[in-house]
Short mmCIF file of C-alpha atoms and ligand atoms in Angstrom, two decimals:
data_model
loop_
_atom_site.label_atom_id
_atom_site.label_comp_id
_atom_site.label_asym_id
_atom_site.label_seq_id
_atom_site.Cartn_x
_atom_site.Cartn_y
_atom_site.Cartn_z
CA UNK A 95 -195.55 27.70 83.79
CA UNK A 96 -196.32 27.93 79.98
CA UNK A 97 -193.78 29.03 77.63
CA UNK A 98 -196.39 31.80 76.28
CA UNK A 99 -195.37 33.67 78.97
CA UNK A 100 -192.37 35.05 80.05
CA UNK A 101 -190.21 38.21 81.81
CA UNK A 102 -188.58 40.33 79.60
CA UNK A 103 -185.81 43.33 79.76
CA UNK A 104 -187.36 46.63 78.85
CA UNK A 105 -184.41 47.86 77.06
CA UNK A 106 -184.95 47.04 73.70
CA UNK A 107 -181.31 47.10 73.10
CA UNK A 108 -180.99 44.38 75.56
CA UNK A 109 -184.53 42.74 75.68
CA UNK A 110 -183.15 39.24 77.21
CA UNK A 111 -186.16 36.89 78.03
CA UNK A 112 -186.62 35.19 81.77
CA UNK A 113 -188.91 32.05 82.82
CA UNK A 114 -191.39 33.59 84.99
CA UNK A 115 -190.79 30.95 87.32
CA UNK A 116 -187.19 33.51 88.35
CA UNK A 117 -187.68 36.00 90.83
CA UNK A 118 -186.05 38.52 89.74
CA UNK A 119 -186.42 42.43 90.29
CA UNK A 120 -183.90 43.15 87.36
CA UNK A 121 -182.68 42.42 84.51
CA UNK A 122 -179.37 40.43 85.12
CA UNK A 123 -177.51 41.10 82.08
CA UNK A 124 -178.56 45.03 82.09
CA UNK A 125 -179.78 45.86 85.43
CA UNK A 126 -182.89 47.52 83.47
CA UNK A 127 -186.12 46.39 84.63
CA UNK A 128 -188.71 43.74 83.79
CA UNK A 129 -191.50 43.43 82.41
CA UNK A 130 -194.54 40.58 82.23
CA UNK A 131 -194.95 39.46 78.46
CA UNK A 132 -197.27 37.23 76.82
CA UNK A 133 -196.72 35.44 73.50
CA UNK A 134 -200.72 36.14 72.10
CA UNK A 135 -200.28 34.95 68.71
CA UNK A 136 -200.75 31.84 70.96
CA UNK A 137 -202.69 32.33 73.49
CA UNK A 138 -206.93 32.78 73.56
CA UNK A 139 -207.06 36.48 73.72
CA UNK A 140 -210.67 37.95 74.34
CA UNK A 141 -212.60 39.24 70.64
CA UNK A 142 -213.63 42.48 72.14
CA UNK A 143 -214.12 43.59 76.06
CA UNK A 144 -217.54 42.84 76.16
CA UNK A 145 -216.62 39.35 76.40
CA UNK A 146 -215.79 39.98 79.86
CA UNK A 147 -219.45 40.61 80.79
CA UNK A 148 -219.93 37.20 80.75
CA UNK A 149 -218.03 36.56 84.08
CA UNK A 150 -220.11 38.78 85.75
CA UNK A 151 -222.64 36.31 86.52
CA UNK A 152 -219.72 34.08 88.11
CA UNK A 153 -219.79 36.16 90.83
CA UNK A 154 -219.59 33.06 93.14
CA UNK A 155 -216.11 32.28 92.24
CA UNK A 156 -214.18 34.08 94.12
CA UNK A 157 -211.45 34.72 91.33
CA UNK A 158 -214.33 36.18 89.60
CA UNK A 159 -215.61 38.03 92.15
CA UNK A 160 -212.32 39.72 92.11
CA UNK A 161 -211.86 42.85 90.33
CA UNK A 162 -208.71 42.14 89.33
CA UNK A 163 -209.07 38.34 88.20
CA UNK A 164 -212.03 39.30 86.62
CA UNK A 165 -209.78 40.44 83.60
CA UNK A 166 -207.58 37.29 83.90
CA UNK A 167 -207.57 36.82 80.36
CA UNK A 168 -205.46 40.07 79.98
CA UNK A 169 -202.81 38.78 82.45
CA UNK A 170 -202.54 35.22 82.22
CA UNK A 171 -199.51 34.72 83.71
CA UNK A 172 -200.73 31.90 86.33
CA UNK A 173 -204.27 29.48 85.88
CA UNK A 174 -207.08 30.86 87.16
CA UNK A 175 -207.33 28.57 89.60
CA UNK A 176 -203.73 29.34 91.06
CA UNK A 177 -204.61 33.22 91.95
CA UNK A 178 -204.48 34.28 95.08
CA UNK A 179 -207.18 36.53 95.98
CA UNK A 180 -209.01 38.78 99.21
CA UNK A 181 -211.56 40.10 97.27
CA UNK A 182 -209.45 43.25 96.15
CA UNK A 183 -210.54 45.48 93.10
CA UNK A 184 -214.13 46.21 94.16
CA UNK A 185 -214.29 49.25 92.95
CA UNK A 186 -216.34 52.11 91.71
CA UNK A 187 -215.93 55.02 88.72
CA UNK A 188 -218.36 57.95 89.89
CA UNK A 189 -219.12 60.83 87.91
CA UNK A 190 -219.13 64.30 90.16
CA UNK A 191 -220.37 67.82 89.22
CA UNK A 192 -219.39 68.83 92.53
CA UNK A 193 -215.47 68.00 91.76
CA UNK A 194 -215.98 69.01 88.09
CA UNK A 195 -216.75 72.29 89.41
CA UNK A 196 -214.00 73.11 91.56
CA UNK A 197 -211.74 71.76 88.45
CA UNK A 198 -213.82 74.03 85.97
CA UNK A 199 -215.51 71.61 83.74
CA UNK A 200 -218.65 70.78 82.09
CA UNK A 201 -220.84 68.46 84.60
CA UNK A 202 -220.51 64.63 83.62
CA UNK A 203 -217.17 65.32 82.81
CA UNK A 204 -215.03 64.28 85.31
CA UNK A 205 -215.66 61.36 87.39
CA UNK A 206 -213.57 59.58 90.48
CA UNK A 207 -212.03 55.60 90.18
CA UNK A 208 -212.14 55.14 93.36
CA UNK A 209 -209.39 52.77 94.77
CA UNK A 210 -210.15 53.09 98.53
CA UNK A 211 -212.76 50.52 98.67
CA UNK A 212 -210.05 47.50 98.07
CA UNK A 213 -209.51 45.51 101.16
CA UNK A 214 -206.03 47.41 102.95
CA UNK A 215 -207.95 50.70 101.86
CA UNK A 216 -205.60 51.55 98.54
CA UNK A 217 -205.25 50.69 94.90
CA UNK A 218 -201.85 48.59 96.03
CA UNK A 219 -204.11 45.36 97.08
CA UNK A 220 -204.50 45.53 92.69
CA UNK A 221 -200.75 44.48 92.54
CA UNK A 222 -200.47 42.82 95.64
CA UNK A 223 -202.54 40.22 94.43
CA UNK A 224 -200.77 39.66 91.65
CA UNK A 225 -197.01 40.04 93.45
CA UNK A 226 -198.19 37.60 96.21
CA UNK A 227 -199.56 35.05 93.40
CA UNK A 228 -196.29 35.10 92.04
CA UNK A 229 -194.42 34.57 95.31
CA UNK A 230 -196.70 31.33 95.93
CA UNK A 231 -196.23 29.83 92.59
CA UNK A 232 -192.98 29.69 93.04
CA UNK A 233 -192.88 28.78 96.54
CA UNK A 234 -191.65 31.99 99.16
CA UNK A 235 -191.68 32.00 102.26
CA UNK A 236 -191.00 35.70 103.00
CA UNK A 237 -191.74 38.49 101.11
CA UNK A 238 -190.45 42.45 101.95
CA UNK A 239 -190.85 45.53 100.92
CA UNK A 240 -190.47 49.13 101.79
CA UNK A 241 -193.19 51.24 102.09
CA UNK A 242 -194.28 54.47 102.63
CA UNK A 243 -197.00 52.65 103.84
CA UNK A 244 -200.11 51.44 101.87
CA UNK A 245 -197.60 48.90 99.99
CA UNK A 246 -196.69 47.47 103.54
CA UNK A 247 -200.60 47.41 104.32
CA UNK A 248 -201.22 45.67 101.26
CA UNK A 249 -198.40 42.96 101.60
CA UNK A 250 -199.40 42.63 105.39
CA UNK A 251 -202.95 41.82 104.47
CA UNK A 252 -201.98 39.29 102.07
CA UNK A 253 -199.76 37.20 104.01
CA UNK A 254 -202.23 37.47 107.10
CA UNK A 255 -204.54 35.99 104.73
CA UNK A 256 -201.99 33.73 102.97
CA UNK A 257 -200.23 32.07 106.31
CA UNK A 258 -197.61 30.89 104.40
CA UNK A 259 -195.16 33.85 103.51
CA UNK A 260 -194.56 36.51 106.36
CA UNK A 261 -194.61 39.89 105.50
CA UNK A 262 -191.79 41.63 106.43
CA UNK A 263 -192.04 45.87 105.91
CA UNK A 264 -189.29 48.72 106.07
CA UNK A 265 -190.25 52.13 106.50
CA UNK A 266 -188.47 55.56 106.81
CA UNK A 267 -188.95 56.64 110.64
CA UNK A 268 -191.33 59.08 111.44
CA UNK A 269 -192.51 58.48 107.79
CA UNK A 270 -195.37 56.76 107.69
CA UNK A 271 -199.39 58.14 108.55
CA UNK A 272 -200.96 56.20 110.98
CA UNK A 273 -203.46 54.64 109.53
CA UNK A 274 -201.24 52.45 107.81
CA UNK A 275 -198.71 51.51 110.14
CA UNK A 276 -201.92 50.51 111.79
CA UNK A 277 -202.51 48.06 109.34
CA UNK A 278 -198.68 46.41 109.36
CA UNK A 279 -199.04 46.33 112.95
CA UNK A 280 -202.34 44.90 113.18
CA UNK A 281 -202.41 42.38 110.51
CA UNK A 282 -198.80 40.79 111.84
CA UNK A 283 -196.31 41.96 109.64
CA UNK A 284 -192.22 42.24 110.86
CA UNK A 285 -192.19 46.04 110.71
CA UNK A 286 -188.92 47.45 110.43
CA UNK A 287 -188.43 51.06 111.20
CA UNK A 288 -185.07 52.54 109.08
CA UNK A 289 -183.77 55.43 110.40
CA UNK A 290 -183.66 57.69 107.45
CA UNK A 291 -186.52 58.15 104.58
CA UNK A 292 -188.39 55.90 102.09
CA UNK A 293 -185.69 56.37 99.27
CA UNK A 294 -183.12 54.63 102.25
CA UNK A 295 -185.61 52.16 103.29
CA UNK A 296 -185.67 51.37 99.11
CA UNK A 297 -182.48 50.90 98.99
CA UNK A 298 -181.84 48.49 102.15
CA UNK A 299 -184.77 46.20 101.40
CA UNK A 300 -183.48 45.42 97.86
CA UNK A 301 -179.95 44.90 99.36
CA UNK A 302 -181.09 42.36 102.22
CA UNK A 303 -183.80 40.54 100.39
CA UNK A 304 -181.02 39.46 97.96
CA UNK A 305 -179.07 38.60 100.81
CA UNK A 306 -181.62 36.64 102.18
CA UNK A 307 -183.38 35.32 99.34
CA UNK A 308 -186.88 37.19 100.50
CA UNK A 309 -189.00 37.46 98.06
CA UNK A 310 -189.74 41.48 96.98
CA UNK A 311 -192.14 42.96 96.57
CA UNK A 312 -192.47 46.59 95.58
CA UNK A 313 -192.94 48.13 92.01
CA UNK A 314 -189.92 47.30 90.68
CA UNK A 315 -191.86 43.73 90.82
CA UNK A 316 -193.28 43.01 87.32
CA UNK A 317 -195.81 41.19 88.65
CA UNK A 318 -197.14 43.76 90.45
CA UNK A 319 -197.47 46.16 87.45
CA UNK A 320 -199.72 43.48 85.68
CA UNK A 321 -202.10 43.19 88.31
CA UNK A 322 -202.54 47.25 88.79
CA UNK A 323 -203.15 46.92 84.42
CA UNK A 324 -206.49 46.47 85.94
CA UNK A 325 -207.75 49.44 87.42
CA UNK A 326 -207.95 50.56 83.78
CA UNK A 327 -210.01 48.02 82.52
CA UNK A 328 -212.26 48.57 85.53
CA UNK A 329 -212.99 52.10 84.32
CA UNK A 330 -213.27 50.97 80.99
CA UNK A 331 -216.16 48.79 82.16
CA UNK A 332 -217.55 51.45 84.19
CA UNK A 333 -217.48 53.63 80.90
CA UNK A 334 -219.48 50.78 78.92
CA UNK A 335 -215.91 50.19 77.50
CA UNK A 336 -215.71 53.61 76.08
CA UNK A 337 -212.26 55.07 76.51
CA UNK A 338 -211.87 58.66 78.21
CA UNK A 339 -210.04 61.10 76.98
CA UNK A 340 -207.76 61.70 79.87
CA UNK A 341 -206.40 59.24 82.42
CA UNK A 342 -205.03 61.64 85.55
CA UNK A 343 -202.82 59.62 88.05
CA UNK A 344 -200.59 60.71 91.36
CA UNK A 345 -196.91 59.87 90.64
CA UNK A 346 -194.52 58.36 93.44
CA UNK A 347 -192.62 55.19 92.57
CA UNK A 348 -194.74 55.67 88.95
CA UNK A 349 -195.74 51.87 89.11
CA UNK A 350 -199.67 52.72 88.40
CA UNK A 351 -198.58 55.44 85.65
CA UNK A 352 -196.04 52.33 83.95
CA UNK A 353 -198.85 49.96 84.71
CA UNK A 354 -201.69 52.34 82.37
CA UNK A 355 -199.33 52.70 79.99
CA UNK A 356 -198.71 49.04 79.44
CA UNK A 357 -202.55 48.13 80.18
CA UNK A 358 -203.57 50.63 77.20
CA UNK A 359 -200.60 49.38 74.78
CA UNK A 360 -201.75 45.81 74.77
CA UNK A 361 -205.69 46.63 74.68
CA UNK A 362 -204.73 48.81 71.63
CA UNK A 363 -201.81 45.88 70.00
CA UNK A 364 -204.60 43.24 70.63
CA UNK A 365 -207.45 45.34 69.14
CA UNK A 366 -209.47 45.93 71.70
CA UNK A 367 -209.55 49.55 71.78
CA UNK A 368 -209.32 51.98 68.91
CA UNK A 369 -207.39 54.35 71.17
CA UNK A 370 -205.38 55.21 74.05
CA UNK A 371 -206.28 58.26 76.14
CA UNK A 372 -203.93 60.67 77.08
CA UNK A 373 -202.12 60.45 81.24
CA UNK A 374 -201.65 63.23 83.24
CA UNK A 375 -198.92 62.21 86.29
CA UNK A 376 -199.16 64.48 89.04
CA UNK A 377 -195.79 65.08 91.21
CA UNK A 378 -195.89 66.92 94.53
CA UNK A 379 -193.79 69.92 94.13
CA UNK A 380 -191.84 68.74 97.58
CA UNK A 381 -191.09 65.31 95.44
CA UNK A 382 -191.07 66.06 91.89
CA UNK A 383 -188.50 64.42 90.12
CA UNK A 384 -190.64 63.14 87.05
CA UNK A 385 -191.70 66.64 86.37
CA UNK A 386 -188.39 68.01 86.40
CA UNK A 387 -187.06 65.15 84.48
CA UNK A 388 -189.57 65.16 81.90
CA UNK A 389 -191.29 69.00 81.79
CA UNK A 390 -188.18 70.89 82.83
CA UNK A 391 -185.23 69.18 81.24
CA UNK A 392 -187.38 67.39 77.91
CA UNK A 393 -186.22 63.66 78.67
CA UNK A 394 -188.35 61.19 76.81
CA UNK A 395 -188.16 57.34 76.56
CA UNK A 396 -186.52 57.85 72.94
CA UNK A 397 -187.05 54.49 72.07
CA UNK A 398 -185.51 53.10 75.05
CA UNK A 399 -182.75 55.23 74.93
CA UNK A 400 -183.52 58.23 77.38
CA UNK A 401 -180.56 60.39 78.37
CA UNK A 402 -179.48 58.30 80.90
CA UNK A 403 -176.59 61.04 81.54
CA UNK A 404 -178.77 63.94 82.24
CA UNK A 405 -180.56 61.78 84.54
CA UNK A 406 -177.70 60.61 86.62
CA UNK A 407 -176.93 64.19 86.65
CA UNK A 408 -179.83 65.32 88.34
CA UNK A 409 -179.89 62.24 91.12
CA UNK A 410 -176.00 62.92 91.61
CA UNK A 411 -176.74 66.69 92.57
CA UNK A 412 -179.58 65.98 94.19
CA UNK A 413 -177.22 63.86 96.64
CA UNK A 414 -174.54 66.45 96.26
CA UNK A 415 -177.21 69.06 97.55
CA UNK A 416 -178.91 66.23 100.02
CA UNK A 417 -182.06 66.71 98.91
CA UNK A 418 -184.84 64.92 100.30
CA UNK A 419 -188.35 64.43 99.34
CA UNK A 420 -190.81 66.49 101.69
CA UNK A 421 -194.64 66.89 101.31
CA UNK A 422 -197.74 65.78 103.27
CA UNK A 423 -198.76 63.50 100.74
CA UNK A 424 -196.77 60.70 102.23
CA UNK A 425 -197.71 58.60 99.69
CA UNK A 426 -195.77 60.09 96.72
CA UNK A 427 -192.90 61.10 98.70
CA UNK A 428 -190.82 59.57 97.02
CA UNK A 429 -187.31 61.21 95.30
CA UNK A 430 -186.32 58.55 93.37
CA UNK A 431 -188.90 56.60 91.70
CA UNK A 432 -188.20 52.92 90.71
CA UNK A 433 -189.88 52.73 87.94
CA UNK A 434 -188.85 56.02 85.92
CA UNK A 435 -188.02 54.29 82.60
CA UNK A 436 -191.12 52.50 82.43
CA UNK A 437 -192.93 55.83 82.94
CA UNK A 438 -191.27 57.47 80.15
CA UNK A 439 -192.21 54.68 78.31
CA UNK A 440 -195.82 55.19 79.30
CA UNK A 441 -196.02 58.94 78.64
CA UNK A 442 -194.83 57.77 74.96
CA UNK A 443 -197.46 55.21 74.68
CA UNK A 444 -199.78 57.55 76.28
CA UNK A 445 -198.70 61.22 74.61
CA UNK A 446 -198.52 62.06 78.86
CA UNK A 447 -197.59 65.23 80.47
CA UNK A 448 -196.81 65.55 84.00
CA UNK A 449 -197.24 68.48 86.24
CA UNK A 450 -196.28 69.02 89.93
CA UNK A 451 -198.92 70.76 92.70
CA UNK A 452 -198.25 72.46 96.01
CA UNK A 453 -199.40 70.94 99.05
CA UNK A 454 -201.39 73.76 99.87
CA UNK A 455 -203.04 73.04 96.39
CA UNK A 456 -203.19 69.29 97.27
CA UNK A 457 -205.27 69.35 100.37
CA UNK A 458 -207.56 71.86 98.64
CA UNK A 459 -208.18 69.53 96.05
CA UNK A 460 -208.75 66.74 99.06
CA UNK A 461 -211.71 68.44 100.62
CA UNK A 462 -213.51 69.21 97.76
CA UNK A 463 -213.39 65.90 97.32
CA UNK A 464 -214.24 64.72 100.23
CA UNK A 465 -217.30 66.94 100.34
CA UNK A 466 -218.17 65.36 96.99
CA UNK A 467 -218.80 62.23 98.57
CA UNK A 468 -215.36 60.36 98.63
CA UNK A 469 -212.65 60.30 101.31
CA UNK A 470 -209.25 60.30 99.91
CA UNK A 471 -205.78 60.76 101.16
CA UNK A 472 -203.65 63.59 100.45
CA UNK A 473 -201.41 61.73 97.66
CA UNK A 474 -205.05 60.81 96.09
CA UNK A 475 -206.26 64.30 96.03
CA UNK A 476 -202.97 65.20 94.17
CA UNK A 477 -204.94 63.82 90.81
CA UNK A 478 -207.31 66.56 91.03
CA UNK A 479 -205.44 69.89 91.52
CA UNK A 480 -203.32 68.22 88.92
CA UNK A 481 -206.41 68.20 86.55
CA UNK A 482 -207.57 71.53 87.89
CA UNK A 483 -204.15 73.04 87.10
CA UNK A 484 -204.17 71.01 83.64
CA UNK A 485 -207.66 72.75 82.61
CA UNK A 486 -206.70 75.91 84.31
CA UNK A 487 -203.64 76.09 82.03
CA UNK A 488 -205.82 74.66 78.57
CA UNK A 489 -204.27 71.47 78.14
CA UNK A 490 -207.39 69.66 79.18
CA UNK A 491 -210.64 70.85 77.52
CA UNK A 492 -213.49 71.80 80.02
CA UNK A 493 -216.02 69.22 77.92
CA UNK A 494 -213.32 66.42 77.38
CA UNK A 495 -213.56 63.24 79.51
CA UNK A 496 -211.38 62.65 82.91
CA UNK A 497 -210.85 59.79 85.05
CA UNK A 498 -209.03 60.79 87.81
CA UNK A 499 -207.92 58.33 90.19
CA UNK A 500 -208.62 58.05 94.02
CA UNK A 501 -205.17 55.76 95.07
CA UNK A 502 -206.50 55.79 98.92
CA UNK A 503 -208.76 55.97 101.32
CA UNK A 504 -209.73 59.04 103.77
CA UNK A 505 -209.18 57.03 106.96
CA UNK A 506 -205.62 56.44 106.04
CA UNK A 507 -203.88 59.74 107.65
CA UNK A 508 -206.49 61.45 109.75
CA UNK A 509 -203.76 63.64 110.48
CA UNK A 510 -203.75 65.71 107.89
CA UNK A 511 -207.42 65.95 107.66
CA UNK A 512 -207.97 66.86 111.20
CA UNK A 513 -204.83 69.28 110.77
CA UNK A 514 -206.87 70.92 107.73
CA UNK A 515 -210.47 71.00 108.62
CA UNK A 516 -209.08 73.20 112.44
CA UNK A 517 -209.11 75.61 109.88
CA UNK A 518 -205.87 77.09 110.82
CA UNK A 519 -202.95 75.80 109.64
CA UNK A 520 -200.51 76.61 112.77
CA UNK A 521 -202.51 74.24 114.45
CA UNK A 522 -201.35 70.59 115.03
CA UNK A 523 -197.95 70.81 115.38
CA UNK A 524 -197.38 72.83 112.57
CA UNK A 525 -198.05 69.71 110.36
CA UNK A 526 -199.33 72.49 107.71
CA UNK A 527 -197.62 75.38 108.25
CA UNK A 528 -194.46 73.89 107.42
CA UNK A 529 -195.58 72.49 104.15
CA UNK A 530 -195.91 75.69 102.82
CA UNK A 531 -199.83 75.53 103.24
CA UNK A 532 -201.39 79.10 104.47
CA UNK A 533 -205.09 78.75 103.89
CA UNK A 534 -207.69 75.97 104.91
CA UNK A 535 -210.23 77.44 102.34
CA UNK A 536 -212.15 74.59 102.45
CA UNK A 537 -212.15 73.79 106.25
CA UNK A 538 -214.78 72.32 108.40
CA UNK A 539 -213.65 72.87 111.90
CA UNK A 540 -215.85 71.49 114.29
CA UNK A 541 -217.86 74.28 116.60
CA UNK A 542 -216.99 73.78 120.39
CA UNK A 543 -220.62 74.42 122.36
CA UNK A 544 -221.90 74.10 126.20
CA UNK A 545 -223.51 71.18 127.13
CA UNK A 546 -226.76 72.63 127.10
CA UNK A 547 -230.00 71.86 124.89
CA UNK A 548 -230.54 75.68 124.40
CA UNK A 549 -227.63 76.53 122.77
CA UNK A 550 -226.80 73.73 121.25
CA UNK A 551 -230.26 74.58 119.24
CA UNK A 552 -228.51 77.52 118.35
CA UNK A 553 -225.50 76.53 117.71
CA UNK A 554 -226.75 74.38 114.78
CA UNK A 555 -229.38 76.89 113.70
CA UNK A 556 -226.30 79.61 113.32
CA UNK A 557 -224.36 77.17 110.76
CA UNK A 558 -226.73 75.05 109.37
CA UNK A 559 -226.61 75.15 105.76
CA UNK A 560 -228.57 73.74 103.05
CA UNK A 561 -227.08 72.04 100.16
C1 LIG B 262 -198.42 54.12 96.29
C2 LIG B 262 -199.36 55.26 96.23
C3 LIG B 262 -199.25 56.26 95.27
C4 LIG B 262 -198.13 56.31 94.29
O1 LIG B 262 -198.23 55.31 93.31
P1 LIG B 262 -196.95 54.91 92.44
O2 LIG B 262 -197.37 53.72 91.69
O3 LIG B 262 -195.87 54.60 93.43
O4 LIG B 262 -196.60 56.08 91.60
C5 LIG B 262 -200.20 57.25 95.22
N1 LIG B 262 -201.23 57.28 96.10
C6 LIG B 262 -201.35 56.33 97.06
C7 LIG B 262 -202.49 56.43 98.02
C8 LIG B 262 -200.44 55.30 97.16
O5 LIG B 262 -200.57 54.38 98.11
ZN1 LIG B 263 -181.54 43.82 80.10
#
């Protein structure tokens, strides 16, 4: 691969340099992680982003049909020709007064990026593409990570497609909504069940795969990170390249929050934007170690120095307590987030705050939204009580302009959506009522009726409503 391009160590007091033709999921000298640089002093960088209109009547080629390869000029790390792609990053920005409501801003204000429509259903299939790109340029045969599930979709998808790396997934037991370990299952993967939580199943998967040479594949992948850069140029497109005011993102493993951050540094380094708009990362309050990190106990990136101390303090008494992650947005339930330092960096680049929502708060959030015309799951909906807290609180104007993103799709835990819409939340094996969650305001339980004409006829003419 070209010299112009290259891995390098976050740290800046380390900031060694790799071939990208390494796999590597750290830095070797440091242990810090990596990151995807490009040398553009020397490479054809784009003059403004309307030059990337032009590809839009390439359509045919299915790297340009691809949302993600679409903006190949802004993560050149491979030839065109060399990426891998399913069709991923067909996606859509829509404005809604109906969620702008329940958040308590001005109509037009707030509109939904929504990720569901890639092919395994989430916004992982963005870095996917990218990871399992990588992995065939440089020849794998394997390729593992664990999941709380939608990364294990993703990388399931891709080698189904691929047939020449085999996807092989850990996940915590019992930890994983079914509509993803669907997917795993379905599309052929190895699925390995750990017996213990995602933050175990982490920490095995990086262990083996060096053992075995696999190649990995979750966030801490720098790969990864460049393909998800895209989602933000996608809304930037949808916004006639205008840049919002306010970027609000769910926060697990804090790969998509690193991957803004680094997406809006380089559009602003290269010129391409005058500005970078602020990102909100929302924590679940059963998972919330960013917020308390970086709300409650003030550390910042510091110039690639954060208190690295204070934050070994907190994960040493969170072991010392045993403290585990627990909230129904299985998606962000995650303790210890990979990519923490690159987040920090990211709420620098991006003058970010981070806030932390109840479940009960969460699924609120999802069924106004699904009402509003898109399904989401739980750790999706997360981005919009965070923004409803955010405006509740002031630190979002109600006319300013918010992009909140939609990570998954509805059909990816019916569980909890069946769970909420009974309308009671002792119902379904307490899946609620242990989370804390009371109240199914927004519930739509479904009306049990006789099989008879007559009062069926009734039956709808007693709740029919009207928008
Ligand atoms: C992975 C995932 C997240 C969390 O994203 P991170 O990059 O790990 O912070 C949020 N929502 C959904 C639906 C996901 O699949
Ligand atoms: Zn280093």
């Amino acid at each position: 691969m070209s010299d112009n391009v290259f891995q390098k160590c976050i740290a800046p007091d380390c900031g060694a340099t790799y071939s990208v033709d390494e796999v590597l999921v750290a830095c070797p000298k440091c242990g810090n992680l990596l990151d995807v640089q490009y040398d553009w002093d020397h490479m054809e960088v784009p003059k403004n982003l309307q030059h990337f209109e032009k590809y839009w009547s390439e359509r045919h080629v299915p790297q340009r049909f691809s949302g993600v390869w679409r903006f190949h000029d802004l993560l050149p790390f491979t030839k065109l020709e060399k990426c891998v792609t399913v069709g991923e990053g067909q996606t859509i920005l829509r404005a809604s007064d109906g969620v702008a409501e329940f958040i308590g801003m001005n109509p037009g204000r707030v509109s939904l990026e929504y990720e569901g429509m890639n092919p395994s259903g989430s916004f992982k299939d963005n870095g996917m593409v990218a990871a399992t790109t990588h992995a065939s340029l440089v020849g794998a045969k394997s390729a593992a990570c664990a999941s709380t599930g939608n990364t294990s979709a993703s990388l399931a998808l891709y080698c189904s497609c691929l047939q020449t790396m085999k996807a092989i997934i850990f996940i915590g037991s019992g930890k994983i909504a079914y509509g993803k370990l669907s997917q795993a299952l379905d599309y052929g993967a190895l699925t390995l069940q750990i017996h213990g939580d995602f933050d175990d199943a982490m920490a095995r998967v990086k262990e083996v795969s060096k053992d075995l040479g696999i190649y990995l594949v979750n966030s801490v992948n720098p790969f990864r990170l460049e393909g998800q850069k895209t989602i933000m140029f996608r809304i930037l497109e949808a916004l006639r390249w205008q840049v919002p005011d306010w970027i609000v993102v769910p926060g697990g493993n804090l790969g998509n929050s690193s991957s803004f951050g680094k997406a809006f540094h380089e559009l602003k380094m290269l010129g391409l934007i005058d500005r970078i708009p602020r990102l909100a990362v929302i924590n679940a309050a059963g998972a919330d170690t960013l917020y308390q990190l970086y709300e409650k106990q003030g550390i910042r990136w510091n110039g690639g120095q954060p208190d690295r101390v204070a934050i070994q303090g907190y994960f040493d008494r969170m072991n010392a307590e045993n403290r585990r992650a627990s909230t129904i947005a299985s998606a962000i339930e995650i303790n210890r987030p990979v990519n923490l330092e690159k987040c920090l960096r990211a709420l620098e680049w991006c003058d970010g705050v981070v806030r932390q929502v109840t479940d009960q708060q969460i699924l609120d959030a999802k069924a106004r939204v699904g009402a509003c015309g898109f399904g989401c799951e739980p750790a999706s909906a997360a981005s919009v009580a965070g923004t409803k807290l955010l405006r509740e609180e002031g630190v979002i104007g109600k006319d300013e302009r918010v992009v909140c993103v939609l990570t998954g799709h509805q059909l990816k835990d019916p569980t909890a959506t069946v769970a909420y819409h009974s309308g009671d939340p002792k119902k379904f094996d307490e899946t609620l009522a242990v989370r804390g969650v009371t109240s199914c305001d927004f519930a739509n339980n479904p009306i049990p009726v006789e099989n008879d004409v007559d009062q069926i006829i009734r039956a709808i003419q007693t709740h029919q409503t009207h928008p």
